[in-house]
mmCIF file of C-alpha atoms in Angstrom:
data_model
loop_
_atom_site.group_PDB
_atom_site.id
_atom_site.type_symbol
_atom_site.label_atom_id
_atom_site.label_comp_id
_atom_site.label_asym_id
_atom_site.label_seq_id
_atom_site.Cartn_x
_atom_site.Cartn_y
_atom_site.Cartn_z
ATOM 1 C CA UNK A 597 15.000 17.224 13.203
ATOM 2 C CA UNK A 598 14.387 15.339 9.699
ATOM 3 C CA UNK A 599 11.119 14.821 8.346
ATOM 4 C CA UNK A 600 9.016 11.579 8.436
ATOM 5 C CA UNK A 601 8.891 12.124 4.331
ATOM 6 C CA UNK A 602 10.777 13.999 1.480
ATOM 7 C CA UNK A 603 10.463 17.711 1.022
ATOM 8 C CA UNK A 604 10.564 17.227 -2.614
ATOM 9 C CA UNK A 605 7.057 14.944 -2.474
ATOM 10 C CA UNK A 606 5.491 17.409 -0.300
ATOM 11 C CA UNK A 607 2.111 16.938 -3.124
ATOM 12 C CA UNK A 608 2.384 13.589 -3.146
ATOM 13 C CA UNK A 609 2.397 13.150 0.717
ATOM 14 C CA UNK A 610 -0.219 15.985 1.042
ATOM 15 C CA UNK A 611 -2.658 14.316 -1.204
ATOM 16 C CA UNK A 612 -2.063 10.570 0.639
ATOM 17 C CA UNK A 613 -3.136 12.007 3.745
ATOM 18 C CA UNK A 614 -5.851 14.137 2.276
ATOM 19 C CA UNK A 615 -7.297 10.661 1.175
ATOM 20 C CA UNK A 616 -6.286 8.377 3.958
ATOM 21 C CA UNK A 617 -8.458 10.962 6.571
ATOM 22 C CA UNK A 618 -11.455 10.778 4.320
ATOM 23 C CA UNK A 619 -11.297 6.436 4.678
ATOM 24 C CA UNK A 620 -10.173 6.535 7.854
ATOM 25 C CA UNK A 621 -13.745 5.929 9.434
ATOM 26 C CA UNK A 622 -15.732 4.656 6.836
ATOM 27 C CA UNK A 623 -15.836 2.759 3.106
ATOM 28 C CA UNK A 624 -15.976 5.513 0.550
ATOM 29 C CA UNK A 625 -16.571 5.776 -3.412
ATOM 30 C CA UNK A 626 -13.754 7.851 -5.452
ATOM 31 C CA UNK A 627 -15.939 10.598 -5.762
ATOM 32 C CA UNK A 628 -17.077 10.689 -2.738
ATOM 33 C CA UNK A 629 -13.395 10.677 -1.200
ATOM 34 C CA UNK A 630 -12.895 14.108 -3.721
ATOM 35 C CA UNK A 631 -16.213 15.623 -2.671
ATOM 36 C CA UNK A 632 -15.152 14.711 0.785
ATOM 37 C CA UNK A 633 -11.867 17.106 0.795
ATOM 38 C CA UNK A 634 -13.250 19.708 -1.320
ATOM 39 C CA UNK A 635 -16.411 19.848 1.047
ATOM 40 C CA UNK A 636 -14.692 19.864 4.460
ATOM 41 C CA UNK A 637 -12.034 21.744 3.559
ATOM 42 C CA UNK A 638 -14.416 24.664 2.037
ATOM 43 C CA UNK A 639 -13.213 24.042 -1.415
ATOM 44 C CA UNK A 640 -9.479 24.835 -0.638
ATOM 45 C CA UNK A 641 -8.494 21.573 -1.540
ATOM 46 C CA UNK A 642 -9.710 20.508 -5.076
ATOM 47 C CA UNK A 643 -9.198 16.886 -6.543
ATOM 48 C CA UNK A 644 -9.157 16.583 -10.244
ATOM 49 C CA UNK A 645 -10.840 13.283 -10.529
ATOM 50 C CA UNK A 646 -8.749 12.347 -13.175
ATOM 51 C CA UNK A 647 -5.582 13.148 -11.092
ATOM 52 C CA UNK A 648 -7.187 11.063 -8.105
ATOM 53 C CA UNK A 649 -7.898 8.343 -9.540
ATOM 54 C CA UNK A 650 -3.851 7.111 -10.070
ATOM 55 C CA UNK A 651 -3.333 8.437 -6.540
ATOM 56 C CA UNK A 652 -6.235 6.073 -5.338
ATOM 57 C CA UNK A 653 -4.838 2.999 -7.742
ATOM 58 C CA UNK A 654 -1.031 4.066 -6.498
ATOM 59 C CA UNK A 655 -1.877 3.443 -2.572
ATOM 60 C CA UNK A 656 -4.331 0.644 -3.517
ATOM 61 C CA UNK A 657 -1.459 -1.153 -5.102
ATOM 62 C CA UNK A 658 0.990 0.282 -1.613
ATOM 63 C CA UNK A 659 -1.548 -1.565 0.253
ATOM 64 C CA UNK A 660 -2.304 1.501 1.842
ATOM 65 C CA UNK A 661 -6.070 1.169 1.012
ATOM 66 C CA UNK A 662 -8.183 -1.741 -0.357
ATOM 67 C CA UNK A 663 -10.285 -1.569 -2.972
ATOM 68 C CA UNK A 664 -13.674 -3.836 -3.303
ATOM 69 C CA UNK A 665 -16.051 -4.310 -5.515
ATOM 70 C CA UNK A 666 -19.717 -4.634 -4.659
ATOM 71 C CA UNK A 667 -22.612 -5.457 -6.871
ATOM 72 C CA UNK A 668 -25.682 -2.835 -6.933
ATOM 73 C CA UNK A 669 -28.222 -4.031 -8.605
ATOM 74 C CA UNK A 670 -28.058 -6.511 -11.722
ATOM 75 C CA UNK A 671 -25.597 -4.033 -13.669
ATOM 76 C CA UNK A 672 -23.971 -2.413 -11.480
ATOM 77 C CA UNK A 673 -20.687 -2.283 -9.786
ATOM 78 C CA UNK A 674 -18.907 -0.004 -7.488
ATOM 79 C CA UNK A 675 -15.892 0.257 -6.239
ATOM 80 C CA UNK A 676 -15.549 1.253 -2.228
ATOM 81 C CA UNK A 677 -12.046 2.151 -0.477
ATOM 82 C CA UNK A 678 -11.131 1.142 3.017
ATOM 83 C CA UNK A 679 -7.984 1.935 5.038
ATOM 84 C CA UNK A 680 -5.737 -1.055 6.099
ATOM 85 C CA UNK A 681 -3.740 -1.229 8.960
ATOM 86 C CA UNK A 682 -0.539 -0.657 6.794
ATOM 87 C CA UNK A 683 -2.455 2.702 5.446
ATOM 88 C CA UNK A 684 -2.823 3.423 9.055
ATOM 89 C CA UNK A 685 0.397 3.388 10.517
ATOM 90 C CA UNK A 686 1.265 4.968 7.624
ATOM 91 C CA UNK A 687 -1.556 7.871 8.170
ATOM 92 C CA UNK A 688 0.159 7.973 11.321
ATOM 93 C CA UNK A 689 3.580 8.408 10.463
ATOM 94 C CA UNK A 690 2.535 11.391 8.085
ATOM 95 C CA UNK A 691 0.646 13.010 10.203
ATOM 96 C CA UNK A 692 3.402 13.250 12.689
ATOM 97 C CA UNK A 693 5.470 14.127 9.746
ATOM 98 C CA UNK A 694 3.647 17.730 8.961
ATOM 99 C CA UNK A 695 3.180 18.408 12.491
ATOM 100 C CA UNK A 696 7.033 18.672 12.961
ATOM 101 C CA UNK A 697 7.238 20.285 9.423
ATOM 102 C CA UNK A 698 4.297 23.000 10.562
ATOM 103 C CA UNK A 699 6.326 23.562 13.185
ATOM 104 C CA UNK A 700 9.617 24.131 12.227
ATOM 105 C CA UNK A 701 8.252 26.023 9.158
ATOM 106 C CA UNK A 702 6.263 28.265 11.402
ATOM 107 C CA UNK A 703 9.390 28.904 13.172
ATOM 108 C CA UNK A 704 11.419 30.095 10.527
ATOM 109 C CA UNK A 705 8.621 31.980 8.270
ATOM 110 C CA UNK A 706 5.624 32.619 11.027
ATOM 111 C CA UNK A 707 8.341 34.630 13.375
ATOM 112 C CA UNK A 708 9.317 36.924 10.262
ATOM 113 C CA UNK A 709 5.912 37.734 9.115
ATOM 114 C CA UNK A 710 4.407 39.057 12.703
ATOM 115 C CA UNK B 226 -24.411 5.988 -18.152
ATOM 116 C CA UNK B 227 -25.021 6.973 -21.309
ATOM 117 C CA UNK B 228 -24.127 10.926 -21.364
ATOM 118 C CA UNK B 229 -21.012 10.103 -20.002
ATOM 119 C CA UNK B 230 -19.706 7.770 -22.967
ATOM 120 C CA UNK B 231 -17.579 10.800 -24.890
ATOM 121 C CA UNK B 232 -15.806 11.015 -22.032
ATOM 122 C CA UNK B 233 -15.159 7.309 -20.931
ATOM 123 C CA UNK B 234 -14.441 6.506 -24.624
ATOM 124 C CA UNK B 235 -11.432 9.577 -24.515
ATOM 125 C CA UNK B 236 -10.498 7.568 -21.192
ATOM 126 C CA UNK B 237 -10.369 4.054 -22.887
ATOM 127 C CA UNK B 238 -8.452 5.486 -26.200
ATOM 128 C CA UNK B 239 -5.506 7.188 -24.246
ATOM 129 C CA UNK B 240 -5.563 4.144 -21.685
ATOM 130 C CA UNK B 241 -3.297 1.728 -23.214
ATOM 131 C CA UNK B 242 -3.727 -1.264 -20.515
ATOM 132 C CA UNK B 243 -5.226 -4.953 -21.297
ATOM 133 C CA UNK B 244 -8.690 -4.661 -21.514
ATOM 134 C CA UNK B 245 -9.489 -6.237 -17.656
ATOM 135 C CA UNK B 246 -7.442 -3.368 -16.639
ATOM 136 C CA UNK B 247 -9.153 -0.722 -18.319
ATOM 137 C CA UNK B 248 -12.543 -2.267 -18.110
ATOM 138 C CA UNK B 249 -12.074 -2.129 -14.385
ATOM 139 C CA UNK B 250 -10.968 1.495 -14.428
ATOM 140 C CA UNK B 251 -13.451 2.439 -16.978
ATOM 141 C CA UNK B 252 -16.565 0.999 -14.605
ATOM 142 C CA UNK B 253 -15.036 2.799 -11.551
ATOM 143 C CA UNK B 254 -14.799 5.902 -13.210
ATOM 144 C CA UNK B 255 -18.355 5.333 -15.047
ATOM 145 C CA UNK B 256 -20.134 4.521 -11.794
ATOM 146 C CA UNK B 257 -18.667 7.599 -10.369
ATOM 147 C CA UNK B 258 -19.874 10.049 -12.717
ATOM 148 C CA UNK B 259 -23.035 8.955 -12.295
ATOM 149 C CA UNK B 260 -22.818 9.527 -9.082
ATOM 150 C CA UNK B 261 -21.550 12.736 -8.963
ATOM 151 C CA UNK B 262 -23.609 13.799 -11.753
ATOM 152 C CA UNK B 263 -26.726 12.608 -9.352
ATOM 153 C CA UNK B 264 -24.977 14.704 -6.586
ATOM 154 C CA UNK B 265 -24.888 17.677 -8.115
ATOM 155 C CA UNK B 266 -28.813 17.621 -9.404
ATOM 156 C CA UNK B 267 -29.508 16.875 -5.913
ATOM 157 C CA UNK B 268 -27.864 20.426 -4.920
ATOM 158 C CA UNK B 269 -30.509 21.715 -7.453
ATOM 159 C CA UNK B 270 -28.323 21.816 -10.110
ATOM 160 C CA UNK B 271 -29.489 21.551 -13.955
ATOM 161 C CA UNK B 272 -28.871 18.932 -16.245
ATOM 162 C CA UNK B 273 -26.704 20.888 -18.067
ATOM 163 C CA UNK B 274 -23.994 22.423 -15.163
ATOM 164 C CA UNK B 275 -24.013 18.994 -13.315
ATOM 165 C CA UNK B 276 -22.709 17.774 -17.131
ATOM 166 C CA UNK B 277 -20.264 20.600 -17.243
ATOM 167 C CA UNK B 278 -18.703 20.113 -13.887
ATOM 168 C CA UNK B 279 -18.530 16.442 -14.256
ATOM 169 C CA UNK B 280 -16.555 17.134 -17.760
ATOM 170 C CA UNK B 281 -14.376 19.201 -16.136
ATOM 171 C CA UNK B 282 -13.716 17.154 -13.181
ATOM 172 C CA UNK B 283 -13.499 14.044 -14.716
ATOM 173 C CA UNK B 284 -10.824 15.537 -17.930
ATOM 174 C CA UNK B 285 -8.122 13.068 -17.516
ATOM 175 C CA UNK B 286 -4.855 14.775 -18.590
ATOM 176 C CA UNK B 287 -1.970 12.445 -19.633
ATOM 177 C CA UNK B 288 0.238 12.557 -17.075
ATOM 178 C CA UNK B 289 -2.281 10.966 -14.726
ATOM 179 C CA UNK B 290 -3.048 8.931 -17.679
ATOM 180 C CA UNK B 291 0.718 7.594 -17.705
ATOM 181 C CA UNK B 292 0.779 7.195 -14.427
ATOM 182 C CA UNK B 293 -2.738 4.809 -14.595
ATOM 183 C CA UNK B 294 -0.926 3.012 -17.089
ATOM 184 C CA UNK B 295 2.587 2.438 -14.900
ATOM 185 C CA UNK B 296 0.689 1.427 -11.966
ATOM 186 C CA UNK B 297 -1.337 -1.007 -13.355
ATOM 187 C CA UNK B 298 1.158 -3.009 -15.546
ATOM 188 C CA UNK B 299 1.842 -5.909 -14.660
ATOM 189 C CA UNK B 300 4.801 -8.213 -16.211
ATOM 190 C CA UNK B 301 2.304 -11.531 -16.079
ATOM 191 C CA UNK B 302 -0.641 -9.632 -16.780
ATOM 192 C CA UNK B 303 0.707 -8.082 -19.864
ATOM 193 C CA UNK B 304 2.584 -11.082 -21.423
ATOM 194 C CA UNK B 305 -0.343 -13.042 -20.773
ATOM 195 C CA UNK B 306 -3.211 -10.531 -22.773
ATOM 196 C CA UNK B 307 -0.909 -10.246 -25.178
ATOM 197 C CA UNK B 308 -0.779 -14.131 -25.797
ATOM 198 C CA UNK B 309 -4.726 -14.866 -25.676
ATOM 199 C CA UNK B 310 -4.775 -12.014 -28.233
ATOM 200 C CA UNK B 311 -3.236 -13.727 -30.586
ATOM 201 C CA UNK B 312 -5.944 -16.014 -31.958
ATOM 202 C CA UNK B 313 -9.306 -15.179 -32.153
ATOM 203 C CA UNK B 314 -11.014 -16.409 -35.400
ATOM 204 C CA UNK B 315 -13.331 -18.884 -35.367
ATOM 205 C CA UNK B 316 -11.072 -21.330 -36.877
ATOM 206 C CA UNK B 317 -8.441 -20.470 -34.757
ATOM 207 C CA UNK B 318 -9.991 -21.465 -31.705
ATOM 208 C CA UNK B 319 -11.548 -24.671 -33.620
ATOM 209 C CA UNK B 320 -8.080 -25.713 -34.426
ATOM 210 C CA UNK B 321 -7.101 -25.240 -30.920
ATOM 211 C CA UNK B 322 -9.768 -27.410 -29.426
ATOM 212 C CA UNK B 323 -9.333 -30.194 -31.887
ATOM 213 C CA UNK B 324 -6.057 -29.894 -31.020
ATOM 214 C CA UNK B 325 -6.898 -30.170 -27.389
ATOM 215 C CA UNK B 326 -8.944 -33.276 -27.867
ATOM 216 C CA UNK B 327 -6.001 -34.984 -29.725
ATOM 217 C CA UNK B 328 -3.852 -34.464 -27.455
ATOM 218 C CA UNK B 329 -6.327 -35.780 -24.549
ATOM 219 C CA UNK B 330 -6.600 -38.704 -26.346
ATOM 220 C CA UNK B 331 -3.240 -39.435 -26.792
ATOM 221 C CA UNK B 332 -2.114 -38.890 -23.482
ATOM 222 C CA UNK B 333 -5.182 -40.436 -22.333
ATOM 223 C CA UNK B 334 -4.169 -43.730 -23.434
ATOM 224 C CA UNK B 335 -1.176 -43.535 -22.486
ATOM 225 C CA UNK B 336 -1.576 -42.420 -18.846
ATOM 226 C CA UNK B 337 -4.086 -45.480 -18.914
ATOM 227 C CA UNK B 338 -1.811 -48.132 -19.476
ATOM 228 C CA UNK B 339 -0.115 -49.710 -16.574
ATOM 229 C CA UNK B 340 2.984 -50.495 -17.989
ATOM 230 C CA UNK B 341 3.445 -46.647 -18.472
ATOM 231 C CA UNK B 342 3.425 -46.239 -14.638
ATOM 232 C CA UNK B 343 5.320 -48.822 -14.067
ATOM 233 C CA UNK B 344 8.453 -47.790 -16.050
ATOM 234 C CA UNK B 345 8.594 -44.173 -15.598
ATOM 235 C CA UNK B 346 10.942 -42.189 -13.253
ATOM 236 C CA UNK B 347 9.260 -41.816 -9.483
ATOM 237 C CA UNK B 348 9.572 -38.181 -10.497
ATOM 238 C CA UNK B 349 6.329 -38.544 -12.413
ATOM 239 C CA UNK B 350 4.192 -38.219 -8.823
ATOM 240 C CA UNK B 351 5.239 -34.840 -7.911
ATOM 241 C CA UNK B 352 3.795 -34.036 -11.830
ATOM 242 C CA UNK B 353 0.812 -36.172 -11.591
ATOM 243 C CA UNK B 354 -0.070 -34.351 -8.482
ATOM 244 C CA UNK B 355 -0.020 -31.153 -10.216
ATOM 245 C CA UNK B 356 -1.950 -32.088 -12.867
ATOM 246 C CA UNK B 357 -4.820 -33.158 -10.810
ATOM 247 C CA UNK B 358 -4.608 -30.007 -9.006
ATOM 248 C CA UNK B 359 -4.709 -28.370 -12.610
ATOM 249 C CA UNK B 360 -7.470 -30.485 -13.440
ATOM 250 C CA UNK B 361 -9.165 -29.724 -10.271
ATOM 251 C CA UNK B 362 -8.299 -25.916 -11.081
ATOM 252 C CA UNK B 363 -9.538 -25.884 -14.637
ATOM 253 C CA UNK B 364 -12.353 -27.360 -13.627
ATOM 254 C CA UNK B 365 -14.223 -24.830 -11.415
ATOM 255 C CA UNK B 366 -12.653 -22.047 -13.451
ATOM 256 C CA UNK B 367 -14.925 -24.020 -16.700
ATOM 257 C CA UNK B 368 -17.745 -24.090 -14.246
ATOM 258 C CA UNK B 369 -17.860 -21.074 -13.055
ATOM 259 C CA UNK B 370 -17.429 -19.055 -16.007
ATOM 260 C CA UNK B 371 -19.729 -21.395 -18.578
ATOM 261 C CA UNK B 372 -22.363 -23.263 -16.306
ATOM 262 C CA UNK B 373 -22.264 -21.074 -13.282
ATOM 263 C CA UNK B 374 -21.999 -18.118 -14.886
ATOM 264 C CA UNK B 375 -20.274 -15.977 -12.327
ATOM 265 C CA UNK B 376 -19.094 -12.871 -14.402
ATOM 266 C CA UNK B 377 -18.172 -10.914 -10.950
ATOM 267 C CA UNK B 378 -15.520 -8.697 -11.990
ATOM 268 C CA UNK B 379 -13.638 -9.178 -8.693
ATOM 269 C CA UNK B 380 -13.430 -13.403 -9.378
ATOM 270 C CA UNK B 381 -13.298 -13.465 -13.155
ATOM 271 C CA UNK B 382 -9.168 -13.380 -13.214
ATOM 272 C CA UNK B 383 -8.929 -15.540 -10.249
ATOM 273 C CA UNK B 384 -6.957 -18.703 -10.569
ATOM 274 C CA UNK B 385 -5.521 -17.888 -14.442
ATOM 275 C CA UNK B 386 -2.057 -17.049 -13.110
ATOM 276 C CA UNK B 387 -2.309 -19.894 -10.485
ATOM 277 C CA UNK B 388 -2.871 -22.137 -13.363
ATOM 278 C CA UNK B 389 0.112 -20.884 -15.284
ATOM 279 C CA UNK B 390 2.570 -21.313 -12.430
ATOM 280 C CA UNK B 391 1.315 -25.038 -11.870
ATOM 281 C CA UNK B 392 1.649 -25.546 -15.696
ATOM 282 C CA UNK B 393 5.028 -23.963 -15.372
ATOM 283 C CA UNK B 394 5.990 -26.346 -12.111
ATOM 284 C CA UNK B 395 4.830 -29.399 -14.089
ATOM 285 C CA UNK B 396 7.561 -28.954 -16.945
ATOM 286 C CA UNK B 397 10.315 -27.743 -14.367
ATOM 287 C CA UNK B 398 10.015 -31.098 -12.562
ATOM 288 C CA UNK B 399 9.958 -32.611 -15.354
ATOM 289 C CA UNK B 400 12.932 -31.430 -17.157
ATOM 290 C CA UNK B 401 14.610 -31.746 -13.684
ATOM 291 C CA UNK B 402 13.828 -35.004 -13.190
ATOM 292 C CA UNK B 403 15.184 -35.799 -16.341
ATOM 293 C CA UNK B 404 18.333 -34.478 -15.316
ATOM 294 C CA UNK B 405 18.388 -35.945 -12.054
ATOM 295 C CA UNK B 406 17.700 -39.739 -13.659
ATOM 296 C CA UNK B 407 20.420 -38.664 -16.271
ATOM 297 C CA UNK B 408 22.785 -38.087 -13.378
ATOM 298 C CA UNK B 409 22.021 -40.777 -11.109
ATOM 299 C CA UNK B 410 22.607 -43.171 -14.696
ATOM 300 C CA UNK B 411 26.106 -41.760 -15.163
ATOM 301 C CA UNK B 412 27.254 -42.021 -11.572
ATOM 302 C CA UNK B 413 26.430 -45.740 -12.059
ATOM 303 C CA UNK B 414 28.282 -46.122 -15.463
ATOM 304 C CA UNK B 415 31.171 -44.817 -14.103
ATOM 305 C CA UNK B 416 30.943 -47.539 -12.024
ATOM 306 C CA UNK B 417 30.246 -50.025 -14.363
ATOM 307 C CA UNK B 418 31.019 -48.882 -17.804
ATOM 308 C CA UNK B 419 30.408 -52.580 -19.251
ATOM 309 C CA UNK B 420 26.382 -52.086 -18.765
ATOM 310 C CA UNK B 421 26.543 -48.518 -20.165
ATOM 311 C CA UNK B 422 24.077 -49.384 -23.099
ATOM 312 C CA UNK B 423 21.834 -51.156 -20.693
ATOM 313 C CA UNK B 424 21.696 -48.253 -18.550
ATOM 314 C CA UNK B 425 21.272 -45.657 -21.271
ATOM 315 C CA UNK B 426 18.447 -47.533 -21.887
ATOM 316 C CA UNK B 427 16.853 -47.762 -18.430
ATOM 317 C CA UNK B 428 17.457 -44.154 -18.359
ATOM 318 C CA UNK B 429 15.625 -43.751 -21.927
ATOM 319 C CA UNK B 430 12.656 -46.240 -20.490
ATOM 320 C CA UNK B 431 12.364 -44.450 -17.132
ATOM 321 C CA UNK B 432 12.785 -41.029 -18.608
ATOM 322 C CA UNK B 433 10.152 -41.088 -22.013
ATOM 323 C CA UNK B 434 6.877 -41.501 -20.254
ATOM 324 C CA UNK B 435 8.170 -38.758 -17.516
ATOM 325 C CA UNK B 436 8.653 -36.360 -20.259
ATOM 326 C CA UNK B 437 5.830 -37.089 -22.462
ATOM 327 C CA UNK B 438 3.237 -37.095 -19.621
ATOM 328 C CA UNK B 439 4.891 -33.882 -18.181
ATOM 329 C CA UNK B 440 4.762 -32.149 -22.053
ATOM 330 C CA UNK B 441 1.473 -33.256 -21.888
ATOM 331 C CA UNK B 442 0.056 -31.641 -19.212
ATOM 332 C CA UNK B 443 1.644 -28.473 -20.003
ATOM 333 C CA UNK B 444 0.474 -27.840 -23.137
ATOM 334 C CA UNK B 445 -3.068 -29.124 -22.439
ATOM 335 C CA UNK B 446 -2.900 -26.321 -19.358
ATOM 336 C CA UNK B 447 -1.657 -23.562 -21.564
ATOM 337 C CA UNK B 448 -4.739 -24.812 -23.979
ATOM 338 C CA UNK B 449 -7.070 -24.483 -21.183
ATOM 339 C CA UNK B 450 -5.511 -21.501 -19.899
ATOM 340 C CA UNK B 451 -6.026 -19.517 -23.141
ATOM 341 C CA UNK B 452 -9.474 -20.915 -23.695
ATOM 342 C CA UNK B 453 -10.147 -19.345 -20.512
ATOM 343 C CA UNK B 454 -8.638 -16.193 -20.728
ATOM 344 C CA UNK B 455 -10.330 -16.080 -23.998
ATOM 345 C CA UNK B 456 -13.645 -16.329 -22.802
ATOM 346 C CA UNK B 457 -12.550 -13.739 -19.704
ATOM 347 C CA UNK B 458 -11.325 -11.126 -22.085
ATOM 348 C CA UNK B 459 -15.011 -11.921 -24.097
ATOM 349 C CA UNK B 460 -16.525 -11.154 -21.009
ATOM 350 C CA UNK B 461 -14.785 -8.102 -20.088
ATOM 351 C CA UNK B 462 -14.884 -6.899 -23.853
ATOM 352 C CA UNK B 463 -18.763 -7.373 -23.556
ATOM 353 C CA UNK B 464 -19.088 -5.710 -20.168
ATOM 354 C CA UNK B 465 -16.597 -2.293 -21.445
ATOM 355 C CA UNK B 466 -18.902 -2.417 -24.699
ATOM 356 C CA UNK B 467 -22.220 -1.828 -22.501
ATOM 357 C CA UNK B 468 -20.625 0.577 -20.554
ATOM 358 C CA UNK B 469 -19.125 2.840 -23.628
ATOM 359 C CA UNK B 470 -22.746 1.499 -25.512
ATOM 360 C CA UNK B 471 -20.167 0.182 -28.343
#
């Protein structure tokens, strides 16, 4: 069985899901998609904002999420991230993708450590 | 926004982007320290720690710097901020619009005359139709960003690359039609070689007006174009320099 994505961008697939499950539901901020994942996941996974904001940009320009701005008061502007339905079929795809991998890697390394 | 400017202003140095770009990324990144930073008080934090975490959190190293910078370079984007950088003096952009009115006049008064329409190649609709599009174009762009006022960061680039490509479709049909009258002129002298001056000179008659009014309107679009995207970059320059409190 091959995977839905590359072992080699195991990060890089790890960290689109990460972010696509935080938008999945709702409009978010940047930091609020970081806090998200560190919160939830009881700080085991840590975003460097400065390393999510290129991921964010990356899948904005994939079309994976949109980005929209929206005016908050006279001077202020913030940026929100939806999924799209391309970022969701994609979300799906990946997901199935490290279920199989999970599995198969449980398979070979979970057997040998019990 | 304020306590965060050290930081934003390491951002902006290492981001080498046109400034819409990096304005953008600059405000996103702004806005989100704030509210972090208003986060983290909220957990009872001090003024101090919230300021530490957000320093540490928000350290851009350059690899996701170079990465900012490859995903947001664009080929248009870039050729075009580097053009509208070129002049901005005072005189510069006097010259320009002087220039601008001249050459309104002059094609003015020529579009005006009858006899202009009447000559030139039937190739000169498809170019007169763009130019009132351009026209139409320029127009609300002028509005909106002098009368109107609408500074929305989302908007402010719309239409500029819209009114390059009709600037851009203007000369091709132009220089095509030329070619096309040139072609359809030979076919005929071959047939008649006797009448070749005569029809060298139909060509020339049919052909001048189609290329002057077709020059025309391109280089009064890429005028208007770079007084726009003069006054967008002004904007955006203005809006980064609140932000970083330049």
């Amino acid at each position: 069985m091959k995977p839905s994505f590359e072992i080699q961008n195991l990060t890089k697939s790890c960290n689109e899901l990460l972010i696509l499950s935080t938008v999945l539901d709702e409009k978010k901020h940047g930091y609020q998609i970081a806090l998200e994942i560190e919160e939830k996941s009881a700080g085991y996974f840590k975003f460097n904002h400065g390393t999510l904001y290129p991921i964010l940009h990356k899948m904005e320009k994939e079309k994976y999420i949109k980005g929209s701005w929206q005016q908050e008061g006279p001077k202020r502007k913030r940026k929100y991230y939806t999924i799209t339905e391309k970022g969701k079929k994609y979300y799906a795809a990946q997901n199935l993708g490290w279920h199989d991998f999970f599995q198969q890697f449980m398979k070979l390394c979970g057997e040998k450590s019990a | 926004m304020k306590r965060f400017v050290p930081l934003l202003k390491e951002i902006n140095e290492k981001l080498v982007l046109p400034q819409p770009e990096k304005s953008r990324i600059l405000l996103e990144i702004g806005a989100d320290m704030a509210d972090l930073f208003d986060h983290y008080l909220k957990q009872g934090k001090s003024e101090t720690e919230a300021m530490q975490i957000i320093t540490e959190k928000f350290r851009v190293c350059d690899d996701a710097i170079s990465e900012l910078i490859v995903v947001h370079q664009g080929f248009i984007q870039k050729l075009a901020n580097k053009i509208s950088r070129q002049a901005q003096s005072f005189w510069e952009k006097a010259g320009l619009l002087l220039f601008l009115l001249g050459v309104i006049l002059v094609c003015g008064r020529i579009v005006i005359s009858a006899q202009f329409f009447h000559l030139a190649s039937p190739y000169i609709t498809p170019v007169i139709m763009l130019a009132l599009f351009i026209a139409v174009l320029a127009f609300i762009k002028f509005y909106s960003l002098y009368i109107k006022k609408n500074h929305s960061i989302k908007t402010i680039n719309n239409g500029m690359k819209e009114l390059l490509i009709l600037g851009c479709g203007c000369l091709l049909i132009g220089v095509f039609g030329n070619f096309m009258e040139l072609y359809d002129t030979f076919k005929v002298m071959a047939a008649s070689p006797e009448n070749s001056t005569l029809l060298l000179f139909e060509w020339l008659e049919k052909t001048a007006p189609l290329m002057v009014f077709t020059l025309s309107v391109t280089s009064i679009t890429a005028l208007l174009w770079y007084m726009l995207q003069n006054k967008i970059n002004k904007i955006q320059n203005e809006e980064l320099a609140f932000l970083l409190n330049l």
